[in-house]
Structure formats: C-alpha cells, structure tokens
Amino acid sequence: MPNWCEGELKIRGKKNDIIRFMEEGIQPMTPLAESLEKIKFTQGESSTYVMSTCKRKYLIIEAGRAFIDNFMIEFENLESDETDIHVEAFPARFAWKINAEKLQDIAKKYNIDIKILGFECGGQFNQLVEIVNKKIIKNEIITYKDYQWECPFSKMGG
C-alpha cells in the first residue's frame, strides 16, 4: 500500500474545458475500485452542475494512481461562459508523489491549468506542482528540518 501525497488540486480554465476534463478525464470508482458510470453535468435553468457522493472516489485518468475525493461544481449559466475563466478545487491524493509530467499531459489535452500543493507526512516532504499554459512552471519538493513542527498540515498524507 502506498503512502499518499495529499492536497487540494486546483484546475483553472474555461467552463467547457473544465466540464470536458471532468467528464472524460475522471473515472468514478466504488470503494472496492469497481468502475461506475462516468460523470455527467446536469444542465439546469440557471446553472450547470455536478456533485459527487461520499461513497465514491474518482480516478484521475492518465495521472497514475491519483484520485479526487468528494466535490461539487456549479457554474451559473452566463452569456460570458465561453470566455470566463473559472477555478475549481478538489481534495486529491497521489500514490507516493505527484507526477508533474502526467499532469502536464492532462493540462495540454484539456486546455486547463493545474496546481497542487501535496503533503506526504510519511516521507516528510511537500510537493508543489503548477502547470500554466501547458508548461510546468513549478515542480518543487519541500523538506523541513523538523517536519512535524515546521510543516503546515504535518499530519496530512502518508
């Protein structure tokens, strides 16, 4: 069983690109790792939305052993949807460490920016990954002399 590098995964992009990533790039799973029906956004009168349930986890396809946990996304239906930039955030975890190159491939495929600061208390490191305009601008491993004292969220991950 791996140690988990956990943090908040942020994605930034146009509404349609975020929806495409969520519908095509995420695979819902049961707690026993059985695949479920793909995510589908619901078009409402005033908003477009999707919501997870507590019983599911979501595999980030093409990111290795990486998962998103519970989430809710809701976009107001506005005339400016084609040009507005949105930011969504999800609790996420990656086995052992975050693979920046795989996230870069996802960012390129779906035309989104990605950012995560992951915490891994077992290995006593943090990892900051930021991908903007399809380029990795940060992929840093952060260590501390006294991880338990100096690191914020020092019990996260592991």
Short mmCIF file of C-alpha atoms in Angstrom, two decimals, residues 25-152:
data_model
loop_
_atom_site.label_atom_id
_atom_site.label_comp_id
_atom_site.label_asym_id
_atom_site.label_seq_id
_atom_site.Cartn_x
_atom_site.Cartn_y
_atom_site.Cartn_z
CA GLY A 25 -10.60 12.62 -17.59
CA ILE A 26 -12.14 11.34 -14.35
CA GLN A 27 -13.41 7.79 -13.71
CA PRO A 28 -15.78 7.25 -10.77
CA MET A 29 -14.92 4.19 -8.65
CA THR A 30 -16.54 2.30 -5.77
CA PRO A 31 -14.57 1.80 -2.54
CA LEU A 32 -13.64 -1.63 -3.98
CA ALA A 33 -12.18 0.02 -7.12
CA GLU A 34 -15.02 -1.01 -9.43
CA SER A 35 -15.71 1.46 -12.24
CA LEU A 36 -19.00 3.34 -12.20
CA GLU A 37 -20.85 5.39 -14.79
CA LYS A 38 -18.92 8.46 -16.00
CA ILE A 39 -19.55 11.91 -14.55
CA LYS A 40 -22.25 13.89 -16.34
CA PHE A 41 -23.04 17.53 -15.78
CA THR A 42 -26.71 18.44 -15.47
CA GLN A 43 -27.97 21.48 -17.35
CA GLY A 44 -30.39 23.37 -15.13
CA GLU A 45 -32.39 26.50 -15.76
CA SER A 46 -29.89 28.80 -14.05
CA SER A 47 -26.81 26.61 -13.67
CA THR A 48 -24.83 23.64 -14.91
CA TYR A 49 -23.69 21.38 -12.10
CA VAL A 50 -22.32 18.04 -10.95
CA MET A 51 -21.98 16.62 -7.45
CA SER A 52 -20.14 13.63 -6.01
CA THR A 53 -21.29 11.28 -3.29
CA CYS A 54 -19.38 10.22 -0.19
CA LYS A 55 -19.29 6.57 -1.32
CA ARG A 56 -17.22 7.21 -4.41
CA LYS A 57 -13.69 8.12 -5.32
CA TYR A 58 -12.62 9.38 -8.71
CA LEU A 59 -9.56 8.15 -10.57
CA ILE A 60 -7.72 10.87 -12.48
CA ILE A 61 -7.25 9.01 -15.75
CA GLU A 62 -3.69 9.23 -17.13
CA ALA A 63 -2.24 10.55 -13.85
CA GLY A 64 -1.09 7.23 -12.39
CA ARG A 65 -2.52 6.26 -9.03
CA ALA A 66 -4.22 9.59 -8.40
CA PHE A 67 -7.68 10.22 -7.05
CA ILE A 68 -10.11 13.06 -6.42
CA ASP A 69 -12.41 12.73 -3.44
CA ASN A 70 -15.79 14.40 -2.84
CA PHE A 71 -16.65 17.53 -4.78
CA MET A 72 -19.39 19.75 -6.13
CA ILE A 73 -19.10 22.03 -9.13
CA GLU A 74 -21.73 24.52 -10.16
CA PHE A 75 -21.46 27.04 -12.97
CA GLU A 76 -24.03 29.78 -13.35
CA ASN A 77 -25.30 29.85 -16.90
CA LEU A 78 -23.98 33.18 -18.11
CA GLU A 79 -23.61 34.62 -21.58
CA SER A 80 -19.88 35.07 -20.96
CA ASP A 81 -19.29 31.32 -20.35
CA GLU A 82 -17.17 30.91 -23.46
CA THR A 83 -14.56 33.42 -22.29
CA ASP A 84 -14.78 33.45 -18.48
CA ILE A 85 -12.01 31.64 -16.61
CA HIS A 86 -13.09 29.51 -13.65
CA VAL A 87 -11.11 27.91 -10.82
CA GLU A 88 -12.30 24.68 -9.20
CA ALA A 89 -10.63 22.86 -6.29
CA PHE A 90 -10.85 19.25 -5.17
CA PRO A 91 -9.34 17.16 -2.36
CA ALA A 92 -6.88 14.85 -4.14
CA ARG A 93 -4.27 12.20 -3.38
CA PHE A 94 -1.42 10.72 -5.36
CA ALA A 95 0.44 7.48 -4.65
CA TRP A 96 3.96 8.25 -3.38
CA LYS A 97 4.37 11.63 -5.13
CA ILE A 98 2.79 13.84 -7.77
CA ASN A 99 3.84 13.11 -11.35
CA ALA A 100 4.12 16.60 -12.85
CA GLU A 101 4.72 15.32 -16.39
CA LYS A 102 1.48 13.30 -16.38
CA LEU A 103 -0.42 16.32 -15.07
CA GLN A 104 1.17 18.40 -17.82
CA ASP A 105 -0.16 15.93 -20.42
CA ILE A 106 -3.63 16.30 -18.89
CA ALA A 107 -3.33 20.10 -18.91
CA LYS A 108 -2.41 20.01 -22.61
CA LYS A 109 -5.20 17.59 -23.52
CA TYR A 110 -7.95 19.57 -21.76
CA ASN A 111 -6.54 23.09 -22.10
CA ILE A 112 -6.54 23.70 -18.34
CA ASP A 113 -4.04 24.98 -15.78
CA ILE A 114 -3.31 22.73 -12.78
CA LYS A 115 -1.89 23.49 -9.35
CA ILE A 116 -1.44 21.36 -6.25
CA LEU A 117 0.48 21.54 -3.01
CA GLY A 118 0.67 17.97 -1.73
CA PHE A 119 1.62 16.84 1.78
CA GLU A 120 3.27 13.48 2.49
CA CYS A 121 3.83 13.04 6.22
CA GLY A 122 5.27 9.51 5.87
CA GLY A 123 8.11 10.66 3.62
CA GLN A 124 8.15 14.04 5.37
CA PHE A 125 8.00 16.23 2.28
CA ASN A 126 5.61 18.50 0.44
CA GLN A 127 5.42 18.84 -3.32
CA LEU A 128 4.29 21.92 -5.20
CA VAL A 129 3.31 21.46 -8.84
CA GLU A 130 1.99 24.24 -11.05
CA ILE A 131 1.22 23.97 -14.76
CA VAL A 132 0.23 27.14 -16.61
CA ASN A 133 -0.30 27.47 -20.35
CA LYS A 134 0.66 23.79 -20.77
CA LYS A 135 4.12 24.33 -19.20
CA ILE A 136 5.42 23.09 -15.85
CA ILE A 137 6.40 26.29 -14.07
CA LYS A 138 6.86 24.67 -10.63
CA ASN A 139 7.72 21.15 -9.54
CA GLU A 140 9.34 21.57 -6.15
CA ILE A 141 9.96 19.15 -3.31
CA ILE A 142 9.82 20.98 0.01
CA THR A 143 11.52 19.48 3.06
CA TYR A 144 11.91 20.66 6.64
CA LYS A 145 14.45 20.07 9.40
CA ASP A 146 11.58 19.35 11.78
CA TYR A 147 8.66 18.28 9.59
CA GLN A 148 6.17 17.82 12.44
CA TRP A 149 6.79 21.32 13.80
CA GLU A 150 7.55 23.42 10.71
CA CYS A 151 5.18 21.97 8.12
CA PRO A 152 1.59 23.22 7.98
#
